[in-house]
Coordinates of C-alpha atoms in Angstrom, one line a residue:
X1 CA -89.7 -51.6 14.1
X2 CA -91.4 -49.3 16.7
X3 CA -89.4 -51.1 19.5
X4 CA -86.1 -50.4 17.7
X5 CA -87.0 -46.7 17.3
X6 CA -87.9 -46.5 21.0
X7 CA -84.6 -48.2 21.9
X8 CA -82.6 -45.8 19.8
X9 CA -84.5 -42.8 21.4
X10 CA -83.6 -43.9 24.9
X11 CA -80.0 -44.6 23.9
X12 CA -79.6 -41.1 22.4
X13 CA -81.4 -39.5 25.4
X14 CA -79.1 -41.3 27.8
X15 CA -76.0 -40.2 25.9
X16 CA -77.4 -36.6 25.8
X17 CA -78.0 -36.6 29.5
X18 CA -74.5 -37.9 30.2
X19 CA -73.1 -35.1 28.0
X20 CA -75.2 -32.6 29.9
X21 CA -73.9 -34.0 33.2
X22 CA -70.4 -33.8 31.9
X23 CA -71.0 -30.2 30.8
X24 CA -72.3 -29.3 34.2
X25 CA -69.1 -30.8 35.8
X26 CA -66.9 -28.9 33.3
X27 CA -68.8 -25.6 34.0
X28 CA -68.5 -26.2 37.7
X29 CA -64.8 -26.8 37.4
X30 CA -64.5 -23.6 35.4
X31 CA -66.4 -21.7 38.1
X32 CA -64.1 -23.0 40.8
X33 CA -61.1 -21.8 38.8
X34 CA -62.6 -18.5 37.9
X35 CA -61.3 -15.5 39.9
X36 CA -63.6 -12.6 40.5
X37 CA -62.5 -9.2 42.0
X38 CA -64.6 -6.6 43.7
X39 CA -63.5 -3.2 45.0
X40 CA -64.7 -0.3 47.1
X41 CA -63.0 3.0 48.0
X42 CA -63.4 4.6 51.4
X43 CA -62.7 8.1 52.9
X44 CA -63.0 9.2 56.5
X45 CA -62.9 12.4 58.5
X46 CA -63.1 13.2 62.3
X47 CA -65.2 15.1 64.7
X48 CA -68.3 17.0 63.6
X49 CA -68.2 19.3 66.6
X50 CA -71.0 21.8 66.4
X51 CA -70.4 24.8 68.6
X52 CA -73.0 27.6 68.9
X53 CA -71.1 29.9 66.6
X54 CA -71.3 27.2 63.9
X55 CA -75.1 26.5 64.2
X56 CA -75.7 30.3 64.5
X57 CA -73.9 30.7 61.1
X58 CA -76.0 27.8 59.7
X59 CA -79.1 29.7 60.9
X60 CA -77.9 32.8 59.0
X61 CA -77.2 30.7 55.9
X62 CA -80.9 29.6 56.1
X63 CA -82.1 33.2 56.4
X64 CA -83.0 32.5 60.0
X65 CA -85.5 29.7 59.0
X66 CA -83.8 26.5 60.0
X67 CA -80.1 25.7 59.6
X68 CA -77.9 25.2 56.5
X69 CA -74.5 23.8 57.1
X70 CA -73.8 22.9 53.5
X71 CA -71.9 26.0 52.4
X72 CA -69.3 25.2 55.1
X73 CA -68.3 21.9 53.6
X74 CA -68.6 22.5 49.9
X75 CA -64.9 21.8 49.3
X76 CA -65.1 18.5 51.2
X77 CA -68.2 17.4 49.3
X78 CA -66.2 17.7 46.0
X79 CA -63.7 15.2 47.5
X80 CA -66.1 12.8 49.1
X81 CA -68.4 12.3 46.1
X82 CA -65.7 10.1 44.5
X83 CA -65.8 7.4 47.2
X84 CA -68.1 4.5 47.8
X85 CA -67.9 4.7 51.6
X86 CA -67.5 7.8 53.6
X87 CA -67.1 7.9 57.5
X88 CA -67.4 10.7 60.0
X89 CA -67.8 11.0 63.8
X90 CA -70.9 12.9 65.0
X91 CA -69.3 14.3 68.1
X92 CA -72.3 16.3 69.3
X93 CA -75.7 14.6 69.7
X94 CA -78.3 15.4 67.1
X95 CA -81.2 15.9 69.5
X96 CA -82.8 18.5 67.3
X97 CA -83.8 22.1 67.9
X98 CA -87.1 21.0 69.4
X99 CA -85.4 20.4 72.8
X100 CA -83.2 23.5 72.5
X101 CA -79.7 23.7 71.0
X102 CA -76.8 24.0 73.3
X103 CA -73.0 24.5 73.4
X104 CA -70.1 23.3 75.5
X105 CA -70.1 21.6 77.9
X106 CA -73.4 19.9 77.2
X107 CA -74.0 20.0 73.5
X108 CA -77.1 19.5 71.4
X109 CA -77.2 20.0 67.7
X110 CA -79.8 20.4 65.0
X111 CA -80.7 17.6 62.6
X112 CA -79.6 19.7 59.7
X113 CA -75.9 19.2 60.8
X114 CA -76.4 15.6 59.9
X115 CA -78.3 16.5 56.7
X116 CA -75.4 18.4 55.4
X117 CA -73.0 15.6 56.0
X118 CA -75.3 13.1 54.2
X119 CA -75.7 15.5 51.4
X120 CA -71.9 15.6 51.1
X121 CA -71.9 11.8 50.6
X122 CA -71.1 10.5 54.1
X123 CA -72.8 7.1 54.8
X124 CA -71.0 5.6 57.9
X125 CA -71.4 7.5 61.2
X126 CA -70.1 6.8 64.7
X127 CA -72.4 8.0 67.5
X128 CA -70.6 7.0 70.7
X129 CA -68.8 10.0 72.1
X130 CA -68.2 11.6 75.5
X131 CA -71.0 14.0 74.6
X132 CA -73.7 11.4 73.5
X133 CA -75.8 11.8 76.7
X134 CA -75.0 15.4 77.3
X135 CA -78.8 16.2 77.1
X136 CA -80.1 13.0 78.5
X137 CA -82.2 10.2 77.2
X138 CA -84.6 12.4 75.2
X139 CA -81.8 13.7 73.0
X140 CA -80.6 10.1 72.3
X141 CA -84.1 9.0 71.4
X142 CA -84.4 11.9 69.0
X143 CA -81.1 11.0 67.5
X144 CA -82.2 7.4 67.1
X145 CA -85.4 8.5 65.3
X146 CA -83.4 10.8 63.0
X147 CA -80.9 8.1 62.0
X148 CA -83.6 5.4 61.6
X149 CA -85.0 7.3 58.7
X150 CA -81.6 7.1 56.9
X151 CA -81.8 3.5 55.7
X152 CA -78.7 3.7 53.5
X153 CA -76.5 5.0 56.3
X154 CA -74.6 2.7 58.7
X155 CA -74.5 4.1 62.3
X156 CA -73.1 2.5 65.5
X157 CA -72.4 3.3 69.1
X158 CA -75.8 4.7 70.3
X159 CA -79.1 2.8 70.3
X160 CA -82.7 3.0 71.6
X161 CA -83.0 -0.6 72.8
X162 CA -80.9 -3.6 73.7
X163 CA -82.2 -5.4 70.7
X164 CA -81.0 -2.6 68.4
X165 CA -77.6 -2.7 70.1
X166 CA -77.2 -6.4 69.5
X167 CA -78.5 -6.5 66.0
X168 CA -75.8 -7.2 63.4
X169 CA -76.3 -4.5 60.7
X170 CA -74.7 -5.7 57.5
X171 CA -74.3 -3.3 54.6
X172 CA -73.1 -4.1 51.1
X173 CA -71.4 -2.2 48.3
X174 CA -70.0 -3.8 45.1
X175 CA -70.5 -7.3 46.6
X176 CA -68.4 -6.4 49.7
X177 CA -70.2 -6.6 53.0
X178 CA -69.2 -4.5 56.0
X179 CA -70.3 -3.3 59.4
X180 CA -69.0 -1.1 62.2
X181 CA -68.8 -1.3 66.0
X182 CA -68.2 1.9 68.1
X183 CA -67.2 2.7 71.7
X184 CA -66.4 5.7 73.8
X185 CA -64.1 5.9 76.8
X186 CA -66.8 7.6 78.9
X187 CA -69.5 10.2 79.2
X188 CA -67.9 13.2 81.0
X189 CA -69.3 12.0 84.4
X190 CA -72.9 12.0 83.2
X191 CA -74.5 8.8 84.4
X192 CA -76.2 6.6 81.9
X193 CA -79.8 5.9 83.0
X194 CA -80.0 2.6 85.0
X195 CA -80.5 -0.4 82.8
X196 CA -80.1 1.6 79.6
X197 CA -76.4 1.0 78.8
X198 CA -77.5 0.6 75.2
X199 CA -77.9 4.4 74.9
X200 CA -74.1 4.6 74.4
X201 CA -71.4 2.0 74.1
X202 CA -68.7 2.6 76.7
X203 CA -65.3 0.9 76.8
X204 CA -63.1 2.8 79.4
X205 CA -59.5 3.0 78.4
X206 CA -58.3 3.1 82.0
X207 CA -59.9 3.4 85.4
X208 CA -63.1 5.4 84.9
X209 CA -64.6 7.1 87.9
X210 CA -68.0 7.1 86.1
X211 CA -68.2 3.4 86.2
X212 CA -65.7 2.3 88.9
X213 CA -64.1 -0.1 86.3
X214 CA -61.8 0.2 83.4
X215 CA -60.4 -1.3 80.2
X216 CA -60.1 -4.9 81.3
X217 CA -63.6 -5.1 82.8
X218 CA -65.2 -4.2 79.4
X219 CA -62.7 -6.1 77.3
X220 CA -64.8 -9.3 77.2
X221 CA -67.9 -7.4 76.1
X222 CA -66.0 -6.0 73.2
X223 CA -64.6 -9.5 72.3
X224 CA -68.2 -10.9 72.3
X225 CA -69.4 -8.0 70.1
X226 CA -66.6 -8.7 67.6
X227 CA -67.1 -12.5 67.6
X228 CA -70.8 -12.0 67.0
X229 CA -70.2 -10.0 63.7
X230 CA -66.7 -11.1 62.5
X231 CA -67.8 -14.0 60.3
X232 CA -70.8 -12.2 58.9
X233 CA -69.0 -9.5 56.9
X234 CA -66.0 -9.1 54.7
X235 CA -64.8 -6.0 56.4
X236 CA -65.1 -5.0 60.1
X237 CA -64.6 -1.4 61.2
X238 CA -64.3 -0.4 64.8
X239 CA -64.6 3.3 65.6
X240 CA -62.9 4.3 69.0
X241 CA -63.6 7.5 70.9
X242 CA -60.4 7.4 73.0
X243 CA -57.2 9.0 74.0
X244 CA -56.2 12.3 75.6
X245 CA -57.4 15.6 74.2
X246 CA -55.0 17.8 72.3
X247 CA -52.1 15.3 72.4
X248 CA -50.5 14.0 69.2
X249 CA -49.1 10.8 70.7
X250 CA -51.4 7.9 71.4
X251 CA -51.7 6.7 75.0
X252 CA -50.7 3.2 76.2
X253 CA -54.4 2.4 76.4
X254 CA -54.9 3.4 72.8
X255 CA -52.0 1.2 71.8
X256 CA -53.2 -1.8 73.9
X257 CA -56.8 -1.5 72.6
X258 CA -55.6 -1.3 69.0
X259 CA -53.4 -4.4 69.4
X260 CA -56.4 -6.2 71.0
X261 CA -58.7 -5.3 68.2
X262 CA -56.1 -6.3 65.6
X263 CA -55.7 -9.7 67.4
X264 CA -59.5 -10.3 66.9
X265 CA -59.3 -9.7 63.2
X266 CA -60.7 -6.1 63.0
X267 CA -59.8 -4.7 59.6
X268 CA -60.0 -0.9 60.2
X269 CA -59.7 1.0 63.5
X270 CA -60.7 4.7 63.3
X271 CA -59.9 6.9 66.3
X272 CA -61.5 10.2 67.4
X273 CA -61.7 12.4 70.5
X274 CA -58.2 14.0 70.9
X275 CA -59.4 16.8 68.5
X276 CA -56.0 16.8 66.9
X277 CA -54.2 14.6 64.4
X278 CA -52.4 11.4 65.6
X279 CA -50.4 8.8 63.7
X280 CA -51.5 6.2 61.3
X281 CA -50.0 2.7 61.3
X282 CA -50.4 -0.9 60.4
X283 CA -50.7 -3.6 63.2
X284 CA -50.3 -6.8 61.3
X285 CA -53.2 -6.7 58.8
X286 CA -55.2 -4.0 60.7
X287 CA -54.9 -0.3 59.6
X288 CA -55.2 2.0 62.6
X289 CA -56.0 5.8 62.4
X290 CA -55.3 6.8 66.0
X291 CA -57.1 10.2 65.7
X292 CA -58.5 12.0 62.6
X293 CA -58.7 15.2 64.6
X294 CA -61.6 17.7 64.2
X295 CA -63.6 17.8 61.0
X296 CA -65.2 21.1 61.9
X297 CA -65.3 23.0 65.2
X298 CA -65.0 26.4 66.7
X299 CA -62.3 25.4 69.1
X300 CA -59.9 28.2 69.9
X301 CA -57.2 28.8 67.4
X302 CA -53.6 28.5 68.7
X303 CA -50.2 29.4 67.2
X304 CA -49.8 25.9 65.8
X305 CA -53.5 25.5 64.7
X306 CA -53.5 21.9 66.1
X307 CA -57.3 21.9 66.8
X308 CA -58.1 23.4 63.4
X309 CA -56.1 20.8 61.4
X310 CA -57.7 17.4 60.9
X311 CA -57.1 14.4 58.7
X312 CA -59.0 13.1 55.7
X313 CA -57.8 9.6 55.0
X314 CA -58.7 7.1 52.3
X315 CA -58.1 3.5 51.4
X316 CA -59.2 0.8 49.0
X317 CA -60.9 -2.5 49.9
X318 CA -60.5 -5.4 47.4
X319 CA -62.3 -8.7 47.6
X320 CA -61.0 -11.6 45.5
X321 CA -63.2 -14.7 45.2
X322 CA -61.9 -18.0 43.7
X323 CA -64.1 -21.0 44.3
X324 CA -64.7 -21.1 48.1
X325 CA -61.6 -18.9 48.8
X326 CA -62.3 -15.3 49.7
X327 CA -59.4 -12.8 50.2
X328 CA -59.9 -9.3 51.5
X329 CA -57.1 -6.8 51.0
X330 CA -56.9 -3.2 52.3
X331 CA -54.3 -1.0 50.6
X332 CA -53.7 2.4 48.9
X333 CA -53.7 4.2 52.2
X334 CA -53.6 8.0 51.7
X335 CA -54.0 11.0 54.0
X336 CA -54.7 14.6 53.3
X337 CA -54.7 17.4 55.9
X338 CA -57.8 19.6 56.2
X339 CA -58.3 22.9 57.9
X340 CA -61.3 24.6 59.5
X341 CA -61.1 28.3 58.6
X342 CA -63.0 31.0 60.4
X343 CA -62.6 34.6 61.4
X344 CA -64.3 36.2 64.3
X345 CA -66.3 33.0 64.8
X346 CA -67.9 33.6 61.3
X347 CA -67.4 32.4 57.8
X348 CA -66.7 28.7 58.7
X349 CA -65.2 26.7 55.9
X350 CA -63.5 23.3 55.9
X351 CA -60.6 23.4 53.4
X352 CA -58.5 20.5 52.1
X353 CA -54.8 21.3 52.0
X354 CA -55.0 20.8 48.2
X355 CA -57.1 24.0 48.2
X356 CA -55.3 25.9 50.9
X357 CA -53.4 29.2 50.5
X358 CA -52.0 32.0 52.6
X359 CA -55.3 33.8 52.6
X360 CA -56.8 31.0 54.7
X361 CA -53.7 30.0 56.6
X362 CA -50.6 32.2 56.3
X363 CA -48.3 29.4 57.7
X364 CA -49.8 26.6 55.8
X365 CA -46.5 25.2 54.6
X366 CA -45.0 24.8 58.0
X367 CA -48.3 23.5 59.4
X368 CA -48.3 20.9 56.6
X369 CA -44.7 19.9 57.5
X370 CA -45.5 19.6 61.2
X371 CA -48.6 17.5 61.0
X372 CA -47.3 15.4 58.2
X373 CA -44.6 14.3 60.6
X374 CA -47.3 13.5 63.2
X375 CA -49.1 11.2 60.7
X376 CA -45.7 9.5 60.0
X377 CA -44.7 9.1 63.6
X378 CA -44.9 5.3 63.6
X379 CA -44.5 4.7 59.9
X380 CA -42.2 7.0 57.8
X381 CA -43.7 5.6 54.6
X382 CA -47.2 6.6 55.5
X383 CA -48.2 9.0 52.7
X384 CA -49.6 12.5 53.2
X385 CA -50.9 13.6 49.8
X386 CA -53.6 15.4 47.9
X387 CA -56.6 13.2 47.7
X388 CA -58.3 13.1 44.3

C-alpha cells in the first residue's frame, strides 16, 4: 500500500513539474510577443556666453556677494521643467571666480553660471568650444572639478585625464540609455598643453593653423569614438562646435561632417558656435540642428537682432521593445525662437517668443518671420512653434 502511494505521489509530482515547465514556456512566449514602449522628451538651447556685463548683473542680483544668474532665465525655466532631458552649450569655461573672471577674448566665468542652468533643469552640457582653454589648464581643471560634483548631469568634450576622455558615460531615463560626444573646430590659436589633448576634444572642420591638420586627419578618431559607444546606448548625441560665426548657412564642412556622423548611426547632431540660428534637417534617420545660436550673451545688437535670437528645439525619443527587437524612434521635432533682451547692458532676460511683445522687441513679428525661414531653409515642413 505504501509503495502504491509513493508511486502515485511521484506520478502527480512529475505531471505537476511538466505543467510548470509548460507554463514557463507559455509565459516565455507571451513575453516574446509582448511589446513595451518607453519615452523621453528632450529640449535644447545654444551658447551660454557669459560676458562681463552679464556676470556683473549677476553680482548685483546677489547683492554683491557671489553671483545669481537665475532671474535672467526664469521664463526659460518654466519651459525646461517639462522635459526629461535638457541640453545647453557652456560656451565660456567655468573656471570659477577664484582665478579671476574675464571677458572676450579670453573668457572665464563663475560656477554660479552653471548653477543657474542646472537649477533651470538642464542636465546635458557640451564643454568643447573655441574658448575652453582661454585661461589655460587651471581653468579646465577647475571646470572638471565643478562638473564632477554633478553626478546627474552628462557632460562631454573637456576632461582632466585620458581615462576620463575614453570612459563611456552612459545615462538612463525611463529605460532609455544615452550618451554624448562633443568636439570643437579649434581653440582660437591657443595651444593645448603638450600631451594633454584630453583637455578639449578638437575636430577641425578644415585646415587648422593651430594643428597643421584638418577635417580628414581627425576623422578616424571620431569614428573610433563613435564605434566605442554606439552599441552601448539607445541614443547617441554628438554636439559639434563648428561653422562660421554670424552666418545662417552651414558651411561645406558642417554638411560633410553631419553626413559622416549620420553614416555612423548618430541619432542627434547639435551644432553651436555661429552665435546665430541655422537650419534644422533630417539626414536619413539623423536629426541635425546646425546651430542653435546664442542662449544668452551680451553680443552687440544689430538691426536684424541675429545674435540675440536663438533657437530652443525639442523632440521625443521612443523606445519599443518586443522580444529581442529594440526600435528607437525620434520624432515630434519642434522649434521655438528665443530672444536675449537687455538695455544698456543691464536687465538681461531670455524670453521665449511665446512670451515676446513689442516692449522687449518692437519688430518681433518680422524677426520671427525672418528666422523661421532660416530654420526651414533645408526643410519647409520643419515646424517653428510655441513650445509647451
